[in-house]
Amino acid sequence: MSSVIPFARLRVTTDNRTHRPGECAHHNIKLDSRGGIVTCRDCGASLSPFWALTMLAEQYELALDHARRLEDRLARADSRILELSAELDGQTRTKGRLEPAST
């Protein structure tokens, strides 16, 4: 039976520790929908489906936080643009009303 893998060759990540420098972080995963197997595409390690779900949820949360920060920056930039536009409009109106001084 060539499809049987000895346990000595099978690496499974089930703990919550972060990866060490130089080790694979398992961020590039492959899902086998028929067998329910999660594999790292980079290093080939078999991963716990729950660990993969947790990692993806953490990545999603980070992406949402980043999107919220970008939306906040965009709102502040829009507000500042409106302030500067109003200021510029006020200066333009003021300059249009001033008469040149006669000498």
PDB file of C-alpha atoms in Angstrom:
ATOM      1  CA  MET A   1       0.000   0.000   0.000  1.00  0.00           C
ATOM      2  CA  SER A   2       1.890   3.002  -1.259  1.00  0.00           C
ATOM      3  CA  SER A   3      -0.695   5.507   0.003  1.00  0.00           C
ATOM      4  CA  VAL A   4       0.019   4.699   3.658  1.00  0.00           C
ATOM      5  CA  ILE A   5       2.274   7.276   5.318  1.00  0.00           C
ATOM      6  CA  PRO A   6       4.270   6.200   8.378  1.00  0.00           C
ATOM      7  CA  PHE A   7       3.720   8.456  11.397  1.00  0.00           C
ATOM      8  CA  ALA A   8       7.442   9.191  11.597  1.00  0.00           C
ATOM      9  CA  ARG A   9       7.196  11.082   8.276  1.00  0.00           C
ATOM     10  CA  LEU A  10       4.010  12.946   9.131  1.00  0.00           C
ATOM     11  CA  ARG A  11       4.465  16.359  10.765  1.00  0.00           C
ATOM     12  CA  VAL A  12       1.360  17.817  12.361  1.00  0.00           C
ATOM     13  CA  THR A  13       1.149  21.295  13.885  1.00  0.00           C
ATOM     14  CA  THR A  14      -1.365  21.429  16.711  1.00  0.00           C
ATOM     15  CA  ASP A  15       0.089  23.845  19.248  1.00  0.00           C
ATOM     16  CA  ASN A  16      -0.448  27.583  19.634  1.00  0.00           C
ATOM     17  CA  ARG A  17       3.179  28.657  19.669  1.00  0.00           C
ATOM     18  CA  THR A  18       4.432  31.109  17.124  1.00  0.00           C
ATOM     19  CA  HIS A  19       6.968  29.938  14.618  1.00  0.00           C
ATOM     20  CA  ARG A  20      10.656  30.394  15.284  1.00  0.00           C
ATOM     21  CA  PRO A  21      12.742  32.614  13.018  1.00  0.00           C
ATOM     22  CA  GLY A  22      13.667  30.645   9.935  1.00  0.00           C
ATOM     23  CA  GLU A  23      10.787  28.197  10.361  1.00  0.00           C
ATOM     24  CA  CYS A  24       7.795  28.083   8.061  1.00  0.00           C
ATOM     25  CA  ALA A  25       4.833  30.133   9.305  1.00  0.00           C
ATOM     26  CA  HIS A  26       2.378  27.959   7.305  1.00  0.00           C
ATOM     27  CA  HIS A  27       0.576  30.958   5.775  1.00  0.00           C
ATOM     28  CA  ASN A  28       0.303  29.363   2.326  1.00  0.00           C
ATOM     29  CA  ILE A  29      -2.121  26.514   2.970  1.00  0.00           C
ATOM     30  CA  LYS A  30      -3.819  23.992   0.723  1.00  0.00           C
ATOM     31  CA  LEU A  31      -7.204  22.514   1.613  1.00  0.00           C
ATOM     32  CA  ASP A  32      -8.284  19.038   0.557  1.00  0.00           C
ATOM     33  CA  SER A  33     -12.071  19.270   0.698  1.00  0.00           C
ATOM     34  CA  ARG A  34     -12.607  15.536   0.281  1.00  0.00           C
ATOM     35  CA  GLY A  35     -10.291  14.366   3.027  1.00  0.00           C
ATOM     36  CA  GLY A  36     -10.476  17.396   5.315  1.00  0.00           C
ATOM     37  CA  ILE A  37      -6.688  17.646   5.204  1.00  0.00           C
ATOM     38  CA  VAL A  38      -4.856  20.958   5.481  1.00  0.00           C
ATOM     39  CA  THR A  39      -1.308  21.087   4.141  1.00  0.00           C
ATOM     40  CA  CYS A  40       1.279  23.854   4.007  1.00  0.00           C
ATOM     41  CA  ARG A  41       2.189  24.478   0.362  1.00  0.00           C
ATOM     42  CA  ASP A  42       5.606  25.848   1.339  1.00  0.00           C
ATOM     43  CA  CYS A  43       6.976  23.121   3.606  1.00  0.00           C
ATOM     44  CA  GLY A  44       4.497  20.264   3.084  1.00  0.00           C
ATOM     45  CA  ALA A  45       3.556  19.954   6.758  1.00  0.00           C
ATOM     46  CA  SER A  46       0.132  18.552   7.613  1.00  0.00           C
ATOM     47  CA  LEU A  47      -1.741  21.078   9.712  1.00  0.00           C
ATOM     48  CA  SER A  48      -4.620  20.807  12.120  1.00  0.00           C
ATOM     49  CA  PRO A  49      -7.802  22.131  10.476  1.00  0.00           C
ATOM     50  CA  PHE A  50      -8.603  24.005  13.693  1.00  0.00           C
ATOM     51  CA  TRP A  51      -5.125  25.591  13.707  1.00  0.00           C
ATOM     52  CA  ALA A  52      -5.612  26.639  10.065  1.00  0.00           C
ATOM     53  CA  LEU A  53      -9.037  28.116  10.854  1.00  0.00           C
ATOM     54  CA  THR A  54      -7.575  30.022  13.805  1.00  0.00           C
ATOM     55  CA  MET A  55      -4.690  31.334  11.683  1.00  0.00           C
ATOM     56  CA  LEU A  56      -7.090  32.448   8.933  1.00  0.00           C
ATOM     57  CA  ALA A  57      -9.370  34.136  11.491  1.00  0.00           C
ATOM     58  CA  GLU A  58      -6.384  36.025  12.928  1.00  0.00           C
ATOM     59  CA  GLN A  59      -5.293  37.098   9.433  1.00  0.00           C
ATOM     60  CA  TYR A  60      -8.855  38.223   8.666  1.00  0.00           C
ATOM     61  CA  GLU A  61      -8.994  40.240  11.891  1.00  0.00           C
ATOM     62  CA  LEU A  62      -5.679  41.915  11.038  1.00  0.00           C
ATOM     63  CA  ALA A  63      -6.969  42.747   7.549  1.00  0.00           C
ATOM     64  CA  LEU A  64     -10.187  44.236   8.981  1.00  0.00           C
ATOM     65  CA  ASP A  65      -8.190  46.348  11.457  1.00  0.00           C
ATOM     66  CA  HIS A  66      -5.987  47.577   8.616  1.00  0.00           C
ATOM     67  CA  ALA A  67      -9.056  48.432   6.510  1.00  0.00           C
ATOM     68  CA  ARG A  68     -10.569  50.350   9.451  1.00  0.00           C
ATOM     69  CA  ARG A  69      -7.358  52.334   9.904  1.00  0.00           C
ATOM     70  CA  LEU A  70      -7.307  53.148   6.185  1.00  0.00           C
ATOM     71  CA  GLU A  71     -10.965  54.240   6.286  1.00  0.00           C
ATOM     72  CA  ASP A  72     -10.182  56.488   9.266  1.00  0.00           C
ATOM     73  CA  ARG A  73      -7.221  58.044   7.439  1.00  0.00           C
ATOM     74  CA  LEU A  74      -9.370  58.565   4.357  1.00  0.00           C
ATOM     75  CA  ALA A  75     -12.120  60.247   6.398  1.00  0.00           C
ATOM     76  CA  ARG A  76      -9.566  62.571   8.036  1.00  0.00           C
ATOM     77  CA  ALA A  77      -8.018  63.368   4.643  1.00  0.00           C
ATOM     78  CA  ASP A  78     -11.460  64.112   3.154  1.00  0.00           C
ATOM     79  CA  SER A  79     -12.257  66.373   6.091  1.00  0.00           C
ATOM     80  CA  ARG A  80      -8.955  68.211   5.709  1.00  0.00           C
ATOM     81  CA  ILE A  81      -9.521  68.632   1.960  1.00  0.00           C
ATOM     82  CA  LEU A  82     -12.934  70.179   2.667  1.00  0.00           C
ATOM     83  CA  GLU A  83     -11.375  72.526   5.241  1.00  0.00           C
ATOM     84  CA  LEU A  84      -8.643  73.612   2.839  1.00  0.00           C
ATOM     85  CA  SER A  85     -11.140  74.035  -0.007  1.00  0.00           C
ATOM     86  CA  ALA A  86     -13.360  76.224   2.167  1.00  0.00           C
ATOM     87  CA  GLU A  87     -10.339  78.246   3.235  1.00  0.00           C
ATOM     88  CA  LEU A  88      -9.218  78.652  -0.371  1.00  0.00           C
ATOM     89  CA  ASP A  89     -12.745  79.624  -1.448  1.00  0.00           C
ATOM     90  CA  GLY A  90     -12.835  82.239   1.326  1.00  0.00           C
ATOM     91  CA  GLN A  91      -9.507  83.689   0.203  1.00  0.00           C
ATOM     92  CA  THR A  92     -10.652  83.795  -3.424  1.00  0.00           C
ATOM     93  CA  ARG A  93     -13.852  85.647  -2.499  1.00  0.00           C
ATOM     94  CA  THR A  94     -11.928  88.098  -0.338  1.00  0.00           C
ATOM     95  CA  LYS A  95      -9.410  88.825  -3.102  1.00  0.00           C
ATOM     96  CA  GLY A  96     -12.224  89.391  -5.603  1.00  0.00           C
ATOM     97  CA  ARG A  97     -13.774  92.084  -3.391  1.00  0.00           C
ATOM     98  CA  LEU A  98     -10.595  94.041  -2.764  1.00  0.00           C
ATOM     99  CA  GLU A  99     -10.001  97.055  -4.974  1.00  0.00           C
ATOM    100  CA  PRO A 100      -6.459  97.770  -6.069  1.00  0.00           C
ATOM    101  CA  ALA A 101      -5.004 100.673  -4.124  1.00  0.00           C
ATOM    102  CA  SER A 102      -4.701 103.870  -6.193  1.00  0.00           C
ATOM    103  CA  THR A 103      -1.495 105.846  -6.045  1.00  0.00           C
TER     104      THR A 103
END
